PDB file of C-alpha atoms and ligand atoms in Angstrom:
ATOM      1  CA  MET A 141     -16.616   0.289  12.095  1.00 95.00           C
ATOM      2  CA  LEU A 142     -15.300  -2.524   9.932  1.00 97.00           C
ATOM      3  CA  GLU A 143     -15.057  -5.638  12.016  1.00 97.00           C
ATOM      4  CA  ILE A 144     -13.433  -8.775  10.700  1.00 97.00           C
ATOM      5  CA  SER A 145     -13.616 -11.788  12.972  1.00 97.00           C
ATOM      6  CA  ASN A 146     -11.860 -15.122  12.590  1.00 97.00           C
ATOM      7  CA  LEU A 147     -11.594 -14.818   8.847  1.00 97.00           C
ATOM      8  CA  ASN A 148     -10.316 -17.812   6.906  1.00 97.00           C
ATOM      9  CA  ALA A 149      -9.783 -17.670   3.156  1.00 97.00           C
ATOM     10  CA  GLY A 150      -7.479 -18.864   0.406  1.00 96.00           C
ATOM     11  CA  TYR A 151      -7.127 -19.941  -3.188  1.00 96.00           C
ATOM     12  CA  GLY A 152      -8.433 -23.301  -4.362  1.00 93.00           C
ATOM     13  CA  THR A 153      -7.649 -25.642  -1.499  1.00 94.00           C
ATOM     14  CA  VAL A 154      -4.704 -23.594  -0.224  1.00 96.00           C
ATOM     15  CA  GLN A 155      -5.537 -21.692   2.923  1.00 97.00           C
ATOM     16  CA  VAL A 156      -3.864 -18.277   3.157  1.00 98.00           C
ATOM     17  CA  LEU A 157      -5.743 -16.426   5.911  1.00 98.00           C
ATOM     18  CA  ASN A 158      -5.926 -18.051   9.325  1.00 98.00           C
ATOM     19  CA  ASP A 159      -8.352 -16.701  11.883  1.00 98.00           C
ATOM     20  CA  VAL A 160      -7.729 -13.078  11.003  1.00 98.00           C
ATOM     21  CA  SER A 161      -9.475 -10.500  13.200  1.00 98.00           C
ATOM     22  CA  ILE A 162      -9.126  -6.801  12.443  1.00 98.00           C
ATOM     23  CA  LYS A 163     -11.106  -3.724  13.450  1.00 98.00           C
ATOM     24  CA  VAL A 164     -11.179  -0.398  11.668  1.00 98.00           C
ATOM     25  CA  PRO A 165     -13.223   2.156  13.635  1.00 97.00           C
ATOM     26  CA  ASP A 166     -15.024   4.862  11.646  1.00 97.00           C
ATOM     27  CA  ARG A 167     -12.787   7.824  10.817  1.00 97.00           C
ATOM     28  CA  SER A 168      -9.583   6.007  11.826  1.00 98.00           C
ATOM     29  CA  VAL A 169      -6.448   5.009   9.914  1.00 98.00           C
ATOM     30  CA  VAL A 170      -5.341   1.440  10.559  1.00 98.00           C
ATOM     31  CA  THR A 171      -2.361  -0.224   8.913  1.00 98.00           C
ATOM     32  CA  LEU A 172      -1.759  -3.857   8.090  1.00 97.00           C
ATOM     33  CA  LEU A 173       1.961  -4.566   7.870  1.00 95.00           C
ATOM     34  CA  GLY A 174       3.847  -7.661   6.883  1.00 93.00           C
ATOM     35  CA  ALA A 175       6.410  -9.173   4.569  1.00 89.00           C
ATOM     36  CA  ASN A 176       5.873 -10.219   0.975  1.00 89.00           C
ATOM     37  CA  GLY A 177       3.352 -13.003   0.661  1.00 92.00           C
ATOM     38  CA  ALA A 178       2.079 -12.722   4.248  1.00 94.00           C
ATOM     39  CA  GLY A 179      -1.518 -12.459   3.052  1.00 96.00           C
ATOM     40  CA  LYS A 180      -2.165  -8.717   3.232  1.00 96.00           C
ATOM     41  CA  SER A 181      -3.587  -8.347  -0.279  1.00 95.00           C
ATOM     42  CA  THR A 182      -5.657 -11.472   0.236  1.00 96.00           C
ATOM     43  CA  THR A 183      -7.136  -9.832   3.336  1.00 97.00           C
ATOM     44  CA  LEU A 184      -8.077  -6.623   1.508  1.00 96.00           C
ATOM     45  CA  ASN A 185      -9.429  -8.481  -1.504  1.00 94.00           C
ATOM     46  CA  THR A 186     -11.571 -10.668   0.745  1.00 94.00           C
ATOM     47  CA  ILE A 187     -12.976  -7.617   2.531  1.00 94.00           C
ATOM     48  CA  ALA A 188     -13.701  -5.997  -0.843  1.00 92.00           C
ATOM     49  CA  GLY A 189     -15.644  -9.049  -2.011  1.00 90.00           C
ATOM     50  CA  LEU A 190     -13.171 -10.184  -4.678  1.00 90.00           C
ATOM     51  CA  ILE A 191     -12.215 -13.369  -2.836  1.00 92.00           C
ATOM     52  CA  LYS A 192     -14.748 -15.562  -1.086  1.00 92.00           C
ATOM     53  CA  ALA A 193     -14.354 -15.956   2.668  1.00 94.00           C
ATOM     54  CA  TRP A 194     -14.252 -19.605   3.751  1.00 96.00           C
ATOM     55  CA  SER A 195     -15.462 -18.786   7.238  1.00 95.00           C
ATOM     56  CA  GLY A 196     -15.560 -15.976   9.732  1.00 96.00           C
ATOM     57  CA  THR A 197     -17.405 -12.700   9.516  1.00 94.00           C
ATOM     58  CA  ILE A 198     -16.805  -9.344   7.861  1.00 95.00           C
ATOM     59  CA  ALA A 199     -19.217  -6.715   9.124  1.00 95.00           C
ATOM     60  CA  TYR A 200     -19.313  -3.117   8.014  1.00 95.00           C
ATOM     61  CA  ARG A 201     -21.376  -0.778  10.154  1.00 93.00           C
ATOM     62  CA  GLY A 202     -23.194  -3.781  11.525  1.00 90.00           C
ATOM     63  CA  ASP A 203     -24.086  -5.350   8.158  1.00 90.00           C
ATOM     64  CA  GLU A 204     -22.529  -8.634   7.097  1.00 89.00           C
ATOM     65  CA  CYS A 205     -20.341  -8.216   3.995  1.00 86.00           C
ATOM     66  CA  ALA A 206     -18.978 -11.716   3.425  1.00 81.00           C
ATOM     67  CA  GLY A 207     -20.434 -12.961   0.152  1.00 81.00           C
ATOM     68  CA  VAL A 208     -21.575  -9.497  -0.918  1.00 86.00           C
ATOM     69  CA  PRO A 209     -20.298  -8.707  -4.443  1.00 84.00           C
ATOM     70  CA  ALA A 210     -17.689  -5.971  -4.820  1.00 84.00           C
ATOM     71  CA  HIS A 211     -19.989  -3.494  -6.627  1.00 84.00           C
ATOM     72  CA  SER A 212     -22.571  -3.733  -3.830  1.00 87.00           C
ATOM     73  CA  LEU A 213     -19.874  -3.011  -1.264  1.00 89.00           C
ATOM     74  CA  VAL A 214     -18.995   0.157  -3.160  1.00 90.00           C
ATOM     75  CA  ARG A 215     -22.610   1.241  -2.691  1.00 90.00           C
ATOM     76  CA  ARG A 216     -22.226   0.587   1.022  1.00 91.00           C
ATOM     77  CA  GLY A 217     -19.232   2.905   1.120  1.00 94.00           C
ATOM     78  CA  VAL A 218     -16.307   0.486   0.875  1.00 94.00           C
ATOM     79  CA  ALA A 219     -13.791   1.285  -1.900  1.00 94.00           C
ATOM     80  CA  LEU A 220     -10.658  -0.708  -2.722  1.00 94.00           C
ATOM     81  CA  VAL A 221      -7.533   0.632  -4.387  1.00 94.00           C
ATOM     82  CA  ALA A 222      -5.978  -2.641  -5.501  1.00 89.00           C
ATOM     83  CA  GLU A 223      -2.249  -3.255  -5.664  1.00 85.00           C
ATOM     84  CA  GLN A 224      -2.421  -3.559  -9.464  1.00 80.00           C
ATOM     85  CA  ARG A 225      -4.470  -0.336  -9.568  1.00 78.00           C
ATOM     86  CA  GLU A 226      -6.810  -1.818 -12.216  1.00 85.00           C
ATOM     87  CA  LEU A 227      -6.943   1.343 -14.303  1.00 93.00           C
ATOM     88  CA  PHE A 228      -8.169   1.429 -17.882  1.00 93.00           C
ATOM     89  CA  LEU A 229      -4.906   2.350 -19.540  1.00 93.00           C
ATOM     90  CA  ASN A 230      -6.381   3.308 -22.908  1.00 93.00           C
ATOM     91  CA  MET A 231      -8.832   5.723 -21.365  1.00 95.00           C
ATOM     92  CA  SER A 232      -8.158   9.262 -20.268  1.00 97.00           C
ATOM     93  CA  VAL A 233      -7.613  10.339 -16.670  1.00 97.00           C
ATOM     94  CA  MET A 234     -11.054  11.954 -16.703  1.00 96.00           C
ATOM     95  CA  GLU A 235     -12.757   8.815 -18.034  1.00 96.00           C
ATOM     96  CA  ASN A 236     -11.162   6.671 -15.336  1.00 96.00           C
ATOM     97  CA  LEU A 237     -12.280   9.113 -12.650  1.00 96.00           C
ATOM     98  CA  MET A 238     -15.841   9.184 -13.930  1.00 95.00           C
ATOM     99  CA  LEU A 239     -15.961   5.378 -13.865  1.00 94.00           C
ATOM    100  CA  GLY A 240     -15.384   5.642 -10.127  1.00 92.00           C
ATOM    101  CA  ALA A 241     -18.720   7.443  -9.819  1.00 92.00           C
ATOM    102  CA  PHE A 242     -20.708   4.570 -11.354  1.00 87.00           C
ATOM    103  CA  THR A 243     -22.894   4.210  -8.276  1.00 86.00           C
ATOM    104  CA  ARG A 244     -23.968   7.857  -8.308  1.00 86.00           C
ATOM    105  CA  ASP A 245     -26.307   9.923 -10.449  1.00 85.00           C
ATOM    106  CA  ASP A 246     -26.201  13.302  -8.708  1.00 90.00           C
ATOM    107  CA  LYS A 247     -24.342  15.299 -11.374  1.00 89.00           C
ATOM    108  CA  ALA A 248     -23.661  18.384  -9.264  1.00 90.00           C
ATOM    109  CA  GLU A 249     -22.231  16.321  -6.424  1.00 91.00           C
ATOM    110  CA  ILE A 250     -20.141  14.218  -8.789  1.00 94.00           C
ATOM    111  CA  ARG A 251     -18.702  17.479 -10.134  1.00 95.00           C
ATOM    112  CA  GLU A 252     -17.916  18.519  -6.577  1.00 94.00           C
ATOM    113  CA  SER A 253     -16.105  15.228  -5.865  1.00 94.00           C
ATOM    114  CA  LEU A 254     -14.139  15.691  -9.073  1.00 96.00           C
ATOM    115  CA  GLU A 255     -13.053  19.161  -7.983  1.00 96.00           C
ATOM    116  CA  GLN A 256     -11.960  17.723  -4.627  1.00 95.00           C
ATOM    117  CA  VAL A 257      -9.876  15.027  -6.338  1.00 96.00           C
ATOM    118  CA  PHE A 258      -8.257  17.626  -8.611  1.00 97.00           C
ATOM    119  CA  GLU A 259      -7.548  19.837  -5.630  1.00 95.00           C
ATOM    120  CA  MET A 260      -5.968  16.905  -3.843  1.00 94.00           C
ATOM    121  CA  PHE A 261      -3.934  15.775  -6.830  1.00 94.00           C
ATOM    122  CA  PRO A 262      -3.303  18.797  -9.102  1.00 95.00           C
ATOM    123  CA  ARG A 263      -1.257  16.575 -11.428  1.00 94.00           C
ATOM    124  CA  LEU A 264      -4.454  14.758 -12.332  1.00 96.00           C
ATOM    125  CA  ALA A 265      -6.154  18.033 -13.184  1.00 97.00           C
ATOM    126  CA  GLU A 266      -3.269  18.996 -15.452  1.00 96.00           C
ATOM    127  CA  ARG A 267      -3.388  15.603 -17.130  1.00 96.00           C
ATOM    128  CA  ARG A 268      -7.151  15.123 -17.240  1.00 96.00           C
ATOM    129  CA  SER A 269      -7.311  14.565 -21.008  1.00 96.00           C
ATOM    130  CA  GLN A 270      -4.146  12.507 -21.132  1.00 95.00           C
ATOM    131  CA  ASN A 271      -4.152   8.798 -21.867  1.00 96.00           C
ATOM    132  CA  THR A 272      -3.705   6.910 -18.585  1.00 96.00           C
ATOM    133  CA  ARG A 273      -0.953   4.741 -20.068  1.00 95.00           C
ATOM    134  CA  THR A 274       1.278   7.810 -20.312  1.00 95.00           C
ATOM    135  CA  LEU A 275       1.129   8.576 -16.563  1.00 94.00           C
ATOM    136  CA  SER A 276       4.027   7.742 -14.262  1.00 91.00           C
ATOM    137  CA  GLY A 277       3.566   5.039 -11.636  1.00 90.00           C
ATOM    138  CA  GLY A 278       2.977   7.629  -8.942  1.00 91.00           C
ATOM    139  CA  GLU A 279       0.428   9.485 -11.050  1.00 93.00           C
ATOM    140  CA  GLN A 280      -1.372   6.226 -11.758  1.00 94.00           C
ATOM    141  CA  GLN A 281      -1.535   5.573  -8.029  1.00 93.00           C
ATOM    142  CA  MET A 282      -3.026   9.032  -7.531  1.00 94.00           C
ATOM    143  CA  LEU A 283      -5.562   8.264 -10.229  1.00 96.00           C
ATOM    144  CA  ALA A 284      -6.467   4.929  -8.634  1.00 95.00           C
ATOM    145  CA  ILE A 285      -7.035   6.685  -5.300  1.00 96.00           C
ATOM    146  CA  GLY A 286      -8.926   9.505  -7.009  1.00 96.00           C
ATOM    147  CA  ARG A 287     -11.176   7.034  -8.798  1.00 96.00           C
ATOM    148  CA  ALA A 288     -11.960   5.279  -5.511  1.00 96.00           C
ATOM    149  CA  LEU A 289     -12.823   8.642  -3.940  1.00 96.00           C
ATOM    150  CA  MET A 290     -15.287   9.313  -6.753  1.00 96.00           C
ATOM    151  CA  SER A 291     -17.553   6.671  -5.191  1.00 94.00           C
ATOM    152  CA  ARG A 292     -17.593   8.823  -2.046  1.00 94.00           C
ATOM    153  CA  PRO A 293     -16.496   6.023   0.286  1.00 95.00           C
ATOM    154  CA  SER A 294     -16.647   6.011   4.072  1.00 96.00           C
ATOM    155  CA  LEU A 295     -13.946   3.330   4.144  1.00 97.00           C
ATOM    156  CA  LEU A 296     -10.962   3.236   1.795  1.00 97.00           C
ATOM    157  CA  LEU A 297      -8.929   0.038   1.464  1.00 97.00           C
ATOM    158  CA  LEU A 298      -5.465   0.893   0.148  1.00 97.00           C
ATOM    159  CA  ASP A 299      -3.160  -1.865  -1.039  1.00 96.00           C
ATOM    160  CA  GLU A 300       0.511  -0.856  -1.037  1.00 94.00           C
ATOM    161  CA  PRO A 301       0.153   2.698  -2.309  1.00 93.00           C
ATOM    162  CA  SER A 302       3.944   3.151  -2.145  1.00 92.00           C
ATOM    163  CA  LEU A 303       4.770   0.202  -4.395  1.00 90.00           C
ATOM    164  CA  GLY A 304       7.115   1.092  -7.255  1.00 85.00           C
ATOM    165  CA  ILE A 305       6.740   4.815  -6.734  1.00 90.00           C
ATOM    166  CA  ALA A 306       9.375   7.545  -6.458  1.00 89.00           C
ATOM    167  CA  PRO A 307       9.873   8.533  -2.783  1.00 89.00           C
ATOM    168  CA  ILE A 308       8.791  12.119  -3.355  1.00 90.00           C
ATOM    169  CA  LEU A 309       5.438  10.983  -4.765  1.00 90.00           C
ATOM    170  CA  VAL A 310       5.019   8.506  -1.911  1.00 92.00           C
ATOM    171  CA  GLN A 311       5.218  11.452   0.484  1.00 91.00           C
ATOM    172  CA  GLU A 312       2.697  13.367  -1.587  1.00 90.00           C
ATOM    173  CA  ILE A 313       0.298  10.424  -1.700  1.00 92.00           C
ATOM    174  CA  PHE A 314       0.493   9.789   2.048  1.00 95.00           C
ATOM    175  CA  ALA A 315      -0.033  13.478   2.786  1.00 95.00           C
ATOM    176  CA  GLN A 316      -3.287  13.186   0.843  1.00 94.00           C
ATOM    177  CA  VAL A 317      -4.248   9.965   2.620  1.00 96.00           C
ATOM    178  CA  ARG A 318      -4.041  11.966   5.824  1.00 96.00           C
ATOM    179  CA  LYS A 319      -6.284  14.653   4.332  1.00 95.00           C
ATOM    180  CA  ILE A 320      -8.772  12.088   3.068  1.00 96.00           C
ATOM    181  CA  ASN A 321      -8.979  10.767   6.618  1.00 97.00           C
ATOM    182  CA  GLU A 322      -9.393  14.272   8.030  1.00 96.00           C
ATOM    183  CA  ARG A 323     -12.513  14.524   5.867  1.00 94.00           C
ATOM    184  CA  GLY A 324     -13.953  11.616   7.818  1.00 96.00           C
ATOM    185  CA  VAL A 325     -13.000   8.633   5.659  1.00 97.00           C
ATOM    186  CA  ALA A 326     -11.676   5.576   7.502  1.00 98.00           C
ATOM    187  CA  VAL A 327      -8.605   4.000   5.885  1.00 98.00           C
ATOM    188  CA  LEU A 328      -7.174   0.492   6.079  1.00 98.00           C
ATOM    189  CA  VAL A 329      -3.752   0.676   4.463  1.00 97.00           C
ATOM    190  CA  VAL A 330      -1.577  -2.303   3.626  1.00 96.00           C
ATOM    191  CA  GLU A 331       2.105  -1.444   3.399  1.00 92.00           C
ATOM    192  CA  GLN A 332       5.550  -2.953   3.215  1.00 86.00           C
ATOM    193  CA  ASN A 333       6.895   0.519   3.914  1.00 89.00           C
ATOM    194  CA  ALA A 334       6.095   0.330   7.622  1.00 92.00           C
ATOM    195  CA  ALA A 335       7.696   3.652   8.515  1.00 92.00           C
ATOM    196  CA  ILE A 336       5.446   5.703   6.265  1.00 93.00           C
ATOM    197  CA  ALA A 337       2.295   3.751   7.113  1.00 95.00           C
ATOM    198  CA  MET A 338       2.965   4.168  10.828  1.00 95.00           C
ATOM    199  CA  ASP A 339       3.231   7.916  10.349  1.00 95.00           C
ATOM    200  CA  VAL A 340      -0.439   8.154   9.345  1.00 96.00           C
ATOM    201  CA  ALA A 341      -2.029   5.252  11.215  1.00 97.00           C
ATOM    202  CA  SER A 342      -3.151   5.220  14.826  1.00 97.00           C
ATOM    203  CA  TYR A 343      -3.361   1.434  15.157  1.00 98.00           C
ATOM    204  CA  GLY A 344      -1.566  -1.377  13.405  1.00 97.00           C
ATOM    205  CA  TYR A 345      -1.583  -5.103  12.777  1.00 97.00           C
ATOM    206  CA  VAL A 346       1.310  -7.272  11.654  1.00 96.00           C
ATOM    207  CA  MET A 347       0.569 -10.308   9.541  1.00 96.00           C
ATOM    208  CA  GLU A 348       2.877 -13.294   9.266  1.00 95.00           C
ATOM    209  CA  ASN A 349       1.988 -16.387   7.266  1.00 96.00           C
ATOM    210  CA  GLY A 350      -1.659 -15.442   7.086  1.00 97.00           C
ATOM    211  CA  ARG A 351      -2.060 -14.798  10.816  1.00 97.00           C
ATOM    212  CA  ILE A 352      -2.064 -11.618  12.853  1.00 97.00           C
ATOM    213  CA  SER A 353       1.048 -11.938  14.999  1.00 96.00           C
ATOM    214  CA  ILE A 354       1.214  -8.504  16.646  1.00 96.00           C
ATOM    215  CA  GLU A 355      -1.299  -5.679  17.034  1.00 97.00           C
ATOM    216  CA  GLY A 356      -1.522  -2.478  18.983  1.00 97.00           C
ATOM    217  CA  PRO A 357      -1.575   1.306  18.980  1.00 98.00           C
ATOM    218  CA  ILE A 358       1.135   2.693  16.697  1.00 97.00           C
ATOM    219  CA  GLU A 359       3.224   4.052  19.567  1.00 96.00           C
ATOM    220  CA  THR A 360       3.319   0.599  21.154  1.00 96.00           C
ATOM    221  CA  LEU A 361       4.288  -0.981  17.839  1.00 96.00           C
ATOM    222  CA  ARG A 362       7.017   1.579  17.262  1.00 94.00           C
ATOM    223  CA  ALA A 363       8.558   0.672  20.605  1.00 93.00           C
ATOM    224  CA  ASP A 364       8.327  -3.071  19.953  1.00 94.00           C
ATOM    225  CA  PRO A 365      11.813  -4.478  19.236  1.00 93.00           C
ATOM    226  CA  ARG A 366      10.338  -7.152  16.950  1.00 91.00           C
ATOM    227  CA  ILE A 367       8.862  -4.436  14.746  1.00 91.00           C
ATOM    228  CA  GLN A 368      11.947  -2.279  14.845  1.00 89.00           C
ATOM    229  CA  GLU A 369      14.060  -5.189  13.754  1.00 88.00           C
ATOM    230  CA  ALA A 370      11.824  -6.712  11.104  1.00 86.00           C
ATOM    231  CA  TYR A 371       9.985  -3.713   9.670  1.00 82.00           C
ATOM    232  CA  LEU A 372      11.648  -0.463  10.602  1.00 82.00           C
ATOM    233  CA  GLY A 373      15.308  -1.372  10.361  1.00 72.00           C
ATOM    234  CA  ASP A 374      17.856   0.760  12.160  1.00 51.00           C
ATOM    235  CA  GLY A 375      15.556   1.351  15.111  1.00 40.00           C
ATOM    236  CA  GLY A 376      12.976   3.187  13.057  1.00 40.00           C
ATOM    237  CA  HIS A 377      15.229   5.776  11.434  1.00 44.00           C
TER     238      HIS A 377
HETATM  239  P1  LIG B1086       2.581  -8.887  -1.386  1.00 50.55           P
HETATM  240  O1  LIG B1086       3.046  -7.703  -0.670  1.00 50.55           O
HETATM  241  O2  LIG B1086       3.674  -9.643  -2.067  1.00 50.55           O
HETATM  242  O3  LIG B1086       1.370  -8.669  -2.244  1.00 50.55           O
HETATM  243  P2  LIG B1086       0.805 -10.007   0.537  1.00 50.55           P
HETATM  244  O4  LIG B1086       1.082  -9.986   1.981  1.00 50.55           O
HETATM  245  O5  LIG B1086      -0.165  -9.030   0.016  1.00 50.55           O
HETATM  246  O6  LIG B1086       2.150  -9.887  -0.232  1.00 50.55           O
HETATM  247  P3  LIG B1086      -0.782 -11.986  -0.733  1.00 50.55           P
HETATM  248  O7  LIG B1086      -0.657 -11.355  -2.078  1.00 50.55           O
HETATM  249  O8  LIG B1086      -2.056 -11.878  -0.024  1.00 50.55           O
HETATM  250  O9  LIG B1086       0.364 -11.465   0.210  1.00 50.55           O
HETATM  251  O10 LIG B1086      -0.379 -13.522  -0.891  1.00 50.55           O
HETATM  252  C1  LIG B1086      -0.501 -14.447   0.170  1.00 50.55           C
HETATM  253  C2  LIG B1086      -0.274 -15.861  -0.369  1.00 50.55           C
HETATM  254  O11 LIG B1086      -1.319 -16.202  -1.270  1.00 50.55           O
HETATM  255  C3  LIG B1086       1.024 -16.041  -1.117  1.00 50.55           C
HETATM  256  O12 LIG B1086       1.541 -17.298  -0.775  1.00 50.55           O
HETATM  257  C4  LIG B1086       0.604 -16.014  -2.566  1.00 50.55           C
HETATM  258  O13 LIG B1086       1.458 -16.781  -3.353  1.00 50.55           O
HETATM  259  C5  LIG B1086      -0.783 -16.606  -2.514  1.00 50.55           C
HETATM  260  N1  LIG B1086      -1.631 -16.067  -3.585  1.00 50.55           N
HETATM  261  C6  LIG B1086      -1.897 -14.761  -3.811  1.00 50.55           C
HETATM  262  N2  LIG B1086      -2.718 -14.601  -4.867  1.00 50.55           N
HETATM  263  C7  LIG B1086      -2.990 -15.848  -5.319  1.00 50.55           C
HETATM  264  C8  LIG B1086      -3.791 -16.378  -6.388  1.00 50.55           C
HETATM  265  N3  LIG B1086      -4.497 -15.576  -7.190  1.00 50.55           N
HETATM  266  N4  LIG B1086      -3.810 -17.718  -6.548  1.00 50.55           N
HETATM  267  C9  LIG B1086      -3.125 -18.527  -5.737  1.00 50.55           C
HETATM  268  N5  LIG B1086      -2.355 -18.111  -4.701  1.00 50.55           N
HETATM  269  C10 LIG B1086      -2.280 -16.795  -4.502  1.00 50.55           C
END
């Protein structure tokens, strides 16, 4: 379980997150919804150790994570796929994937993870020697997810996987997110595309101006008129 309690954080002296509390049970998919600028990326980046928490606690499987550097969190099983994807564009697909395994030295198991990623995203297998710069946005997103999986995480933090991607690839990516979860990986997914995120998640939070304004099981959120109006449009269809 990832348990964030009363988290406050921001940039310089500007506070962005206000008393944010979120739980992600092991093996679950939880979504964090909200408009542009609500503070969703700030939340994920704080969990991942890229932004310092001002106060509050972030515990993963009982161990405090606030203040722990990002690379140490990867060793603890927490992997972030950032909104900007942070790929090395001049390197090949294969090189980027192997960088994701930096915490591991078990060659046979790394090979196995690689096969799993290629099975999940056959386009990456086809393009393994290709320069990353030449991939489409959707393929780059697949690569960013694949690279995170190479660290063999137990918790995947996904920041807007649908951003700037053709709808058909968004479907493909979310189908794989479901499969990743079926293999036992917990997922916290930030999305502006509420409809697609709610299709895979079992619990959701809505963030407004750096605060959690609504939370609940997905079915409850789906039935909530505030969510239908602000995030699903047209009653969810
Ligand atoms: P988006 O979907 O647009 O990424 P978001 O919900 O993820 O939105 P954040 O990116 O977390 O929102 O931004 C929350 C607030 O923090 C915004 O007001 C934004 O301008 C501010 N902010 C984000 N990154 C920085 C930064 N590096 N320095 C200063 N302010 C920032």
